[in-house]
Structures are given as C-alpha cells and as structure tokens.
C-alpha cells in the first residue's frame, strides 16, 4: 500500500502508530477491490469526498446553524454548510434544505418531531413488503412512540398497492403519509400519493434514501415538487459520505430545522457536511447524470439475466438501481444464498420478499444493486457475466470458500474486478 491510498490522510503515520487499525483499513480496501459489491444501499465515494471526511473540520463543534451558532470560531465551517445547503437546493430543485442529519434515520426522526405528537397516526409502507424500520416498525422508536398503520404491495403485481394506501388513509386519517422504503424496485406514483394526502389532509413525506441519487441524476421523476418533505441518505446511489439530509417546502423549514436541532441532535459533523457539499457538486455534473442512467440500465439487465436463469425478480423487474429476487424457484433460502455468494467473492444481502414464508433472518430472497459496480465502470455486458456468477454461486456453490465452485467463481470475480478496479491507484 502507498501513503496516499486513503486520500487526504497520512496513512504512513497511522500505520506506524496503530498497525492494528491500519491493517483493518488496508484489508477493507482489499475486500472492496477483491470482490463484487452488490449491496443496493452501498456505493464507492470519490477520493475528494474521502478527503473532506478526513479533514480538520472534524475538530469543530458547531451547534446551531450558520450565523446562529452556540460556539465561537465557526466562520469557516459556516461556509462549508452554506455551500452544502445551496448545492442541495440547486441539485434537487428544493425550497429549503437541512444537511445536518447524521443519517437517514436521523432525518426520518426529524419528520416525526416536526409533524407528530407521540401517539398520533402515520401511514407508511410495511417493512416485510419493502418499507423501513423507521416507518413505524414496532422495534423502532417510530413504532413505539407513534401509531403506525401500514399498507403493502398488491398481491398480483407485487408493487405498491395505492388502492390500499387510499383506503387506509380515508379510514385512519393519518397526520403523515410516508412513501418509499428499502426494497422497492419500481418507481413511485408521486402524483397519486399527493392526491391521497390532499384528500385526507396529511403531510406528504417521501423517504427517498434509496433512489435520491437517481433523482439527482435526472434519471427518474422527482418527488421534490410534490412532497412536503423528502428525507434521504447521501451514501447510496448519491455516492457521498455515510450520512443523511432532507429538503422541504419553505413553510415547513422552521419546524424541521428545530426538529433536527435542538430536538434530535446536538453538534453537527462538519467534516461530513463538507463531504456532502463535495458530493452535491459531483452530482451536478453531466458525468453523474450519465452514471445514474447507467445504474438503471445495468440494474435492468442484471434482473432480466437472473430471471432467464430461474431467479425471479419480484414485480417482474426493476425501474431503479435494485432488484428484489425470489429464490423459491431454485430451492435456496436467502441466508444460504448470501453465504454462498460471500464465499465466492460476491457481496449481497438476504431479503424478505412480499408474503415471505420464511422468517426475516432466513428469508426467501436476495436484494441486488448496481451502484458500486457501475461506479467501477462496468456496463451491461458485465451484468450478463455477473448474473451468471450469482446463479452459479447460489445454485451450485457452498458457504465454504474452499469448495470447488466457490473457488472457481471467486477466480472469475477477481478477473472481473481487476479489469474494473475500485479505487485504481
């Protein structure tokens, strides 16, 4: 490894002082470079983003907002946050942006803080059908403190059941209706959702964590003009630092800002906010728009190729960066498929499918995404090969890395990622 491997930090000094942690950093880089990264919620941030993350802005305590801090010495970090705010607004066509959320869950928590009192109703997507923990699941604060009602997918199309959403909205009159989730491969009908919200007087909240990068890249329709608030993470297709943010209508700006700080968080992570500013600038380029289009093209081909090999995509395919795949047709559980792929150098995750007969820790499906491999420069030809490798690992492989099939697939994976390396030197 070279001293500039980790971009913006003195790796040589770290290696000398703390070889154990330095070893973790190098081995993680080797892991990324040595396998196929197909987790739909992950990406490979640029060296420029990593440089901002490893900067001296990490040292600054800056409770409050630019020009209204509770500490002195914030003149420089104010510049970084103002740039991140203005770039987020410009990128997404938003009236207001808050870039302080530590994560997508933190941004989601702010929505509850701004619009709901404990015990009040929210309508959101069911977790087993593709929603998210923070959308009212009982083990989450959102389900413990608020009255969550859940809609799901249509039993025939496996896509969001908007008729059920409307029926439940009329029946329960929730204060907030949330759309979006972690395993929804199709585009959302934002106009229909807006109409349902208007009919019952609900706040329209879109959790765009998974697909906001496709919106930023102008590859899919945007919820921002219609929604009251849009929350998102910055580390998925968007390809920024691991963090969160939100945009909203100006009329909700004050309530949401107060819900982030001082209600939910203390001091913001200024190095991360600077990294978000860098990322938003990256996403405003024609190159990123092409990237977003390529992510979807790759995702469609990968889903189609897997279907042709007997691994069925739910909803029949995908419009986005991810596919949810039903393994029942090949007689393998999600947990076994994940382990077999891992042994073969393919990183993906087990995932429940709608009406899954298996418990979540076992699952009948896997979720695959194309953000990372597209960042590495792979295209549709490579997706055909990746589908072949996944099918082989899942159907004839083993969780033992020394199994003959595992070794053979892993060798082909290494050949592919050597041609399209992550973080080329």
Coordinates of C-alpha atoms in Angstrom, one line a residue:
X1 CA 0.0 0.0 0.0
X2 CA 1.1 3.6 -0.6
X3 CA 0.8 6.5 1.7
X4 CA -1.9 8.2 -0.5
X5 CA -4.1 5.1 -0.5
X6 CA -6.6 6.7 1.8
X7 CA -6.6 10.1 0.2
X8 CA -6.1 13.1 2.4
X9 CA -4.7 11.3 5.5
X10 CA -1.2 10.3 6.5
X11 CA -1.5 6.6 6.3
X12 CA 2.2 6.0 7.0
X13 CA 1.9 7.8 10.3
X14 CA -1.2 5.8 11.3
X15 CA 0.4 2.5 10.3
X16 CA 3.4 3.2 12.5
X17 CA 1.3 4.3 15.5
X18 CA -1.6 1.8 15.2
X19 CA -0.8 -1.1 13.0
X20 CA -4.0 -3.0 14.1
X21 CA -6.4 -0.3 12.8
X22 CA -4.2 0.4 9.8
X23 CA -4.5 -3.3 9.0
X24 CA -8.3 -3.1 9.1
X25 CA -8.2 -0.1 6.7
X26 CA -6.0 -1.9 4.2
X27 CA -7.9 -5.2 4.5
X28 CA -11.2 -3.4 3.9
X29 CA -9.8 -1.8 0.8
X30 CA -8.6 -5.2 -0.3
X31 CA -12.1 -6.6 0.3
X32 CA -13.7 -3.9 -1.8
X33 CA -11.2 -4.3 -4.6
X34 CA -11.3 -8.1 -4.5
X35 CA -15.0 -8.8 -4.8
X36 CA -18.3 -7.7 -6.4
X37 CA -20.1 -5.2 -4.2
X38 CA -23.8 -5.6 -4.9
X39 CA -25.4 -4.2 -1.8
X40 CA -28.0 -1.8 -3.1
X41 CA -27.5 0.6 -0.2
X42 CA -23.8 1.0 -0.7
X43 CA -21.5 2.9 -3.1
X44 CA -17.9 3.9 -3.5
X45 CA -17.3 7.5 -2.5
X46 CA -14.8 9.6 -4.5
X47 CA -11.3 10.4 -3.2
X48 CA -12.5 14.0 -3.0
X49 CA -15.3 13.1 -0.7
X50 CA -13.0 11.0 1.5
X51 CA -10.6 13.9 1.7
X52 CA -13.2 16.1 3.2
X53 CA -14.2 13.4 5.6
X54 CA -10.7 13.1 6.8
X55 CA -10.2 16.9 7.3
X56 CA -9.7 19.2 10.3
X57 CA -13.4 20.2 10.1
X58 CA -13.9 17.1 12.3
X59 CA -12.5 19.1 15.1
X60 CA -15.1 21.9 15.2
X61 CA -18.1 22.0 17.5
X62 CA -20.8 24.0 15.7
X63 CA -24.2 23.6 17.5
X64 CA -26.8 25.6 15.7
X65 CA -27.0 26.8 12.1
X66 CA -24.7 29.1 10.0
X67 CA -24.7 32.6 11.5
X68 CA -26.5 31.3 14.6
X69 CA -24.0 29.0 16.4
X70 CA -23.7 28.4 20.1
X71 CA -19.9 28.3 19.8
X72 CA -17.3 30.8 18.5
X73 CA -14.9 30.1 15.7
X74 CA -17.4 28.8 13.2
X75 CA -16.7 31.2 10.3
X76 CA -15.1 28.6 8.2
X77 CA -17.5 25.7 8.9
X78 CA -20.4 28.1 8.2
X79 CA -19.0 28.4 4.7
X80 CA -19.0 24.7 4.2
X81 CA -22.6 24.2 5.5
X82 CA -23.9 27.1 3.4
X83 CA -22.3 25.6 0.3
X84 CA -23.9 22.2 1.1
X85 CA -27.3 23.8 1.6
X86 CA -27.3 25.8 -1.6
X87 CA -25.9 22.9 -3.6
X88 CA -28.6 20.5 -2.2
X89 CA -31.3 23.0 -3.0
X90 CA -30.0 23.6 -6.6
X91 CA -29.4 19.9 -7.3
X92 CA -32.9 18.8 -6.2
X93 CA -34.9 22.0 -7.0
X94 CA -35.9 22.4 -3.4
X95 CA -37.1 25.5 -1.4
X96 CA -35.2 24.5 1.8
X97 CA -32.5 22.0 2.7
X98 CA -31.1 20.8 6.0
X99 CA -27.8 18.9 5.8
X100 CA -27.1 18.3 9.5
X101 CA -28.8 14.9 9.9
X102 CA -26.3 12.2 10.9
X103 CA -28.1 9.5 9.0
X104 CA -31.2 8.7 7.1
X105 CA -32.8 7.5 10.3
X106 CA -32.0 10.8 11.9
X107 CA -33.6 12.7 9.1
X108 CA -36.7 10.5 9.4
X109 CA -36.8 11.1 13.1
X110 CA -36.9 14.8 12.4
X111 CA -40.1 14.3 10.4
X112 CA -41.8 12.8 13.4
X113 CA -40.5 15.6 15.6
X114 CA -41.8 18.3 13.3
X115 CA -45.2 17.0 12.4
X116 CA -46.4 14.5 15.0
X117 CA -47.0 14.2 18.8
X118 CA -46.5 10.8 20.4
X119 CA -49.4 8.5 19.8
X120 CA -50.5 10.2 16.6
X121 CA -51.0 8.3 13.4
X122 CA -48.7 7.8 10.5
X123 CA -49.4 5.7 7.4
X124 CA -46.4 4.0 5.8
X125 CA -45.1 1.0 3.9
X126 CA -44.9 -2.3 5.7
X127 CA -41.4 -3.5 6.4
X128 CA -42.0 -7.0 5.2
X129 CA -43.2 -5.5 1.9
X130 CA -40.3 -3.3 1.4
X131 CA -40.6 -0.4 3.9
X132 CA -38.1 0.6 6.5
X133 CA -37.6 0.2 10.3
X134 CA -38.2 3.9 10.9
X135 CA -41.6 3.8 9.2
X136 CA -43.4 2.6 12.2
X137 CA -41.9 -0.9 12.9
X138 CA -42.6 -1.9 16.5
X139 CA -38.9 -2.4 17.4
X140 CA -38.2 1.2 16.3
X141 CA -38.9 4.4 18.1
X142 CA -41.3 5.1 15.3
X143 CA -43.5 2.2 16.2
X144 CA -43.0 2.5 20.0
X145 CA -43.9 6.2 20.2
X146 CA -46.4 6.6 17.2
X147 CA -49.5 4.8 16.0
X148 CA -48.4 3.4 12.7
X149 CA -50.7 1.9 10.1
X150 CA -49.1 0.0 7.2
X151 CA -50.0 -0.6 3.6
X152 CA -48.3 -3.2 1.4
X153 CA -47.9 -4.4 -2.1
X154 CA -50.6 -5.7 -4.4
X155 CA -50.8 -9.5 -4.3
X156 CA -50.7 -9.8 -8.1
X157 CA -48.3 -7.0 -9.2
X158 CA -46.1 -7.0 -6.0
X159 CA -45.9 -3.3 -6.5
X160 CA -47.1 -0.6 -4.0
X161 CA -50.9 -1.1 -3.5
X162 CA -52.1 2.5 -3.9
X163 CA -55.7 1.5 -3.6
X164 CA -54.9 0.1 -0.1
X165 CA -53.0 3.2 0.7
X166 CA -56.0 5.3 -0.2
X167 CA -58.5 3.1 1.7
X168 CA -56.3 3.1 4.9
X169 CA -55.8 6.9 4.6
X170 CA -59.5 7.5 4.5
X171 CA -60.2 5.1 7.3
X172 CA -57.4 6.3 9.7
X173 CA -56.9 9.9 8.7
X174 CA -53.1 9.9 9.5
X175 CA -51.3 13.2 10.0
X176 CA -48.4 12.0 7.8
X177 CA -48.3 9.6 4.9
X178 CA -44.9 8.1 4.1
X179 CA -43.8 6.5 0.9
X180 CA -40.5 4.9 -0.1
X181 CA -38.5 2.1 1.5
X182 CA -35.5 -0.2 1.3
X183 CA -36.6 -2.9 -1.2
X184 CA -39.0 -1.2 -3.7
X185 CA -37.7 -1.8 -7.2
X186 CA -40.4 0.2 -9.1
X187 CA -41.0 3.9 -9.4
X188 CA -43.4 5.5 -7.0
X189 CA -46.5 7.3 -8.3
X190 CA -45.9 10.6 -6.5
X191 CA -49.0 12.3 -8.1
X192 CA -51.3 9.6 -6.8
X193 CA -49.7 9.8 -3.4
X194 CA -50.1 13.6 -3.4
X195 CA -53.7 13.3 -4.2
X196 CA -54.3 10.8 -1.4
X197 CA -52.5 13.2 1.1
X198 CA -54.6 16.1 -0.1
X199 CA -57.8 14.1 0.3
X200 CA -57.2 13.4 4.0
X201 CA -55.2 16.5 4.8
X202 CA -51.9 14.6 5.5
X203 CA -48.3 15.7 5.2
X204 CA -46.7 14.0 2.2
X205 CA -43.3 12.6 3.3
X206 CA -41.1 10.7 0.8
X207 CA -38.2 8.7 2.2
X208 CA -36.0 8.8 -0.9
X209 CA -33.0 7.3 0.7
X210 CA -32.6 4.6 -1.9
X211 CA -33.4 6.5 -5.1
X212 CA -32.5 10.1 -4.4
X213 CA -29.3 9.7 -6.5
X214 CA -31.3 8.7 -9.5
X215 CA -33.4 11.8 -8.9
X216 CA -30.3 14.0 -8.7
X217 CA -29.0 12.4 -11.9
X218 CA -32.3 13.2 -13.6
X219 CA -32.8 9.5 -14.4
X220 CA -36.2 9.2 -12.7
X221 CA -39.0 11.6 -11.8
X222 CA -38.5 13.7 -8.7
X223 CA -40.8 13.8 -5.6
X224 CA -39.5 17.2 -4.5
X225 CA -42.0 19.4 -6.3
X226 CA -45.0 17.5 -4.8
X227 CA -43.8 16.4 -1.4
X228 CA -43.9 18.4 1.8
X229 CA -40.6 16.8 2.9
X230 CA -38.1 14.5 1.3
X231 CA -35.6 12.7 3.5
X232 CA -32.6 10.8 2.2
X233 CA -29.2 9.3 2.8
X234 CA -26.2 10.5 1.0
X235 CA -24.2 7.3 0.7
X236 CA -26.3 5.1 -1.7
X237 CA -26.7 5.9 -5.4
X238 CA -25.8 9.5 -4.5
X239 CA -22.3 8.3 -3.8
X240 CA -21.5 10.7 -1.0
X241 CA -20.4 10.2 2.7
X242 CA -22.4 8.0 5.0
X243 CA -24.9 10.5 6.3
X244 CA -28.4 12.0 5.8
X245 CA -30.2 15.2 4.8
X246 CA -33.7 16.5 4.0
X247 CA -35.3 19.0 1.7
X248 CA -38.8 20.5 2.2
X249 CA -41.3 23.2 1.3
X250 CA -40.3 26.6 2.8
X251 CA -43.4 26.6 5.0
X252 CA -42.0 23.6 6.9
X253 CA -38.4 24.8 7.1
X254 CA -38.6 26.2 10.7
X255 CA -40.3 23.1 12.1
X256 CA -37.9 20.7 10.5
X257 CA -34.8 22.7 11.4
X258 CA -35.9 22.8 15.0
X259 CA -36.6 19.0 14.9
X260 CA -33.0 18.3 13.7
X261 CA -31.5 20.8 16.2
X262 CA -32.0 21.1 19.1
X263 CA -34.7 18.4 19.3
X264 CA -33.0 15.4 17.9
X265 CA -29.2 16.2 17.6
X266 CA -26.5 18.3 19.2
X267 CA -23.4 19.4 17.3
X268 CA -23.3 18.5 13.6
X269 CA -20.4 16.7 12.0
X270 CA -18.9 19.5 10.0
X271 CA -16.4 17.2 8.1
X272 CA -19.3 15.1 6.9
X273 CA -21.2 18.2 5.9
X274 CA -18.2 19.4 3.9
X275 CA -18.1 16.0 2.2
X276 CA -21.8 16.3 1.4
X277 CA -21.1 19.7 -0.3
X278 CA -18.4 18.0 -2.4
X279 CA -20.8 15.2 -3.3
X280 CA -23.6 17.5 -4.3
X281 CA -21.2 19.3 -6.6
X282 CA -20.2 16.0 -8.2
X283 CA -23.8 15.1 -8.7
X284 CA -24.5 18.3 -10.6
X285 CA -22.2 17.2 -13.5
X286 CA -23.1 15.6 -16.8
X287 CA -20.9 12.7 -15.9
X288 CA -23.0 11.9 -12.9
X289 CA -26.2 12.1 -15.0
X290 CA -24.7 9.5 -17.3
X291 CA -23.8 7.4 -14.3
X292 CA -27.3 7.5 -12.9
X293 CA -28.7 6.4 -16.3
X294 CA -26.1 3.6 -16.4
X295 CA -27.0 2.4 -12.9
X296 CA -30.6 1.8 -14.1
X297 CA -29.6 0.2 -17.4
X298 CA -27.3 -2.2 -15.5
X299 CA -29.9 -3.0 -13.0
X300 CA -32.5 -3.9 -15.7
X301 CA -30.1 -6.2 -17.5
X302 CA -29.0 -7.9 -14.3
X303 CA -32.6 -8.5 -13.3
X304 CA -33.5 -9.8 -16.8
X305 CA -30.5 -12.1 -16.9
X306 CA -31.2 -13.6 -13.5
X307 CA -34.9 -14.2 -14.5
X308 CA -33.6 -16.0 -17.5
X309 CA -31.7 -18.3 -15.2
X310 CA -34.7 -19.1 -13.0
X311 CA -34.2 -16.5 -10.2
X312 CA -37.4 -14.4 -10.4
X313 CA -37.4 -10.6 -9.8
X314 CA -40.4 -9.6 -7.8
X315 CA -42.7 -7.1 -9.7
X316 CA -41.3 -8.7 -12.9
X317 CA -38.2 -6.5 -13.0
X318 CA -37.0 -3.1 -11.9
X319 CA -37.1 0.6 -12.8
X320 CA -34.3 1.6 -10.4
X321 CA -30.9 0.6 -9.0
X322 CA -32.1 -2.5 -7.2
X323 CA -33.9 -5.8 -7.7
X324 CA -35.6 -8.0 -5.1
X325 CA -35.2 -11.6 -6.2
X326 CA -37.3 -14.6 -5.2
X327 CA -35.2 -17.7 -4.8
X328 CA -38.0 -20.2 -4.2
X329 CA -37.8 -21.3 -7.8
X330 CA -34.2 -22.6 -7.3
X331 CA -34.9 -24.0 -3.9
X332 CA -32.4 -21.9 -1.9
X333 CA -33.1 -19.6 1.0
X334 CA -31.8 -16.0 1.2
X335 CA -29.5 -16.7 4.1
X336 CA -27.9 -19.6 2.2
X337 CA -27.6 -17.6 -1.0
X338 CA -25.9 -14.8 0.8
X339 CA -23.4 -17.1 2.4
X340 CA -22.6 -18.9 -0.8
X341 CA -22.2 -15.7 -2.7
X342 CA -19.9 -14.3 0.1
X343 CA -17.7 -17.4 -0.2
X344 CA -17.5 -16.7 -3.9
X345 CA -16.5 -13.0 -3.6
X346 CA -19.9 -11.6 -4.2
X347 CA -21.4 -9.3 -1.5
X348 CA -25.2 -9.0 -1.5
X349 CA -27.9 -9.4 1.2
X350 CA -30.7 -11.8 2.0
X351 CA -34.0 -10.0 2.0
X352 CA -37.6 -10.9 2.7
X353 CA -40.0 -10.9 -0.3
X354 CA -43.6 -10.0 -0.1
X355 CA -45.6 -12.6 1.8
X356 CA -42.4 -14.5 2.5
X357 CA -43.0 -17.9 4.1
X358 CA -39.6 -17.7 5.8
X359 CA -38.7 -15.7 8.9
X360 CA -36.7 -12.5 8.2
X361 CA -33.4 -14.0 9.5
X362 CA -33.7 -16.7 6.8
X363 CA -35.7 -15.0 4.0
X364 CA -36.7 -16.3 0.6
X365 CA -35.0 -13.6 -1.4
X366 CA -31.9 -11.6 -2.0
X367 CA -31.5 -7.9 -2.9
X368 CA -29.0 -6.9 -5.5
X369 CA -28.0 -3.4 -6.6
X370 CA -25.8 -1.9 -9.3
X371 CA -24.4 1.4 -7.8
X372 CA -20.9 0.1 -6.9
X373 CA -20.2 -1.9 -10.0
X374 CA -21.4 1.0 -12.1
X375 CA -19.1 3.3 -10.3
X376 CA -16.3 0.9 -11.2
X377 CA -17.1 1.3 -14.9
X378 CA -18.9 -1.9 -15.5
X379 CA -21.7 -1.9 -18.1
X380 CA -24.4 -4.2 -19.4
X381 CA -22.0 -6.8 -20.8
X382 CA -20.6 -7.2 -17.4
X383 CA -24.1 -7.5 -15.9
X384 CA -24.6 -10.6 -18.0
X385 CA -21.5 -12.2 -16.6
X386 CA -22.4 -11.1 -13.0
X387 CA -25.8 -12.8 -13.4
X388 CA -24.1 -16.0 -14.5
X389 CA -21.7 -15.8 -11.5
X390 CA -24.6 -15.2 -9.0
X391 CA -26.6 -18.1 -10.4
X392 CA -23.7 -20.4 -10.2
X393 CA -22.8 -19.4 -6.7
X394 CA -26.4 -19.6 -5.4
X395 CA -27.4 -22.9 -7.1
X396 CA -24.2 -25.0 -7.1
X397 CA -21.9 -23.2 -4.6
X398 CA -21.3 -23.6 -1.0
X399 CA -20.7 -21.4 2.1
X400 CA -17.2 -22.9 2.3
X401 CA -14.7 -20.7 0.5
X402 CA -12.6 -23.8 -0.3
X403 CA -15.5 -25.5 -2.1
X404 CA -14.6 -26.1 -5.8
X405 CA -17.5 -23.9 -7.1
X406 CA -16.7 -21.2 -4.6
X407 CA -13.1 -21.1 -5.7
X408 CA -13.9 -21.1 -9.4
X409 CA -16.5 -18.3 -9.2
X410 CA -14.2 -16.3 -6.9
X411 CA -11.4 -16.5 -9.5
X412 CA -13.8 -15.2 -12.2
X413 CA -14.9 -12.4 -9.9
X414 CA -11.3 -11.4 -9.3
X415 CA -10.6 -11.3 -13.0
X416 CA -13.6 -9.0 -13.5
X417 CA -12.8 -6.6 -10.7
X418 CA -9.1 -6.5 -11.8
X419 CA -10.4 -5.2 -15.1
X420 CA -12.7 -2.7 -13.4
X421 CA -10.9 -1.9 -10.1
X422 CA -12.3 0.1 -7.2
X423 CA -10.0 3.0 -6.3
X424 CA -7.5 2.4 -9.0
X425 CA -4.0 3.5 -8.0

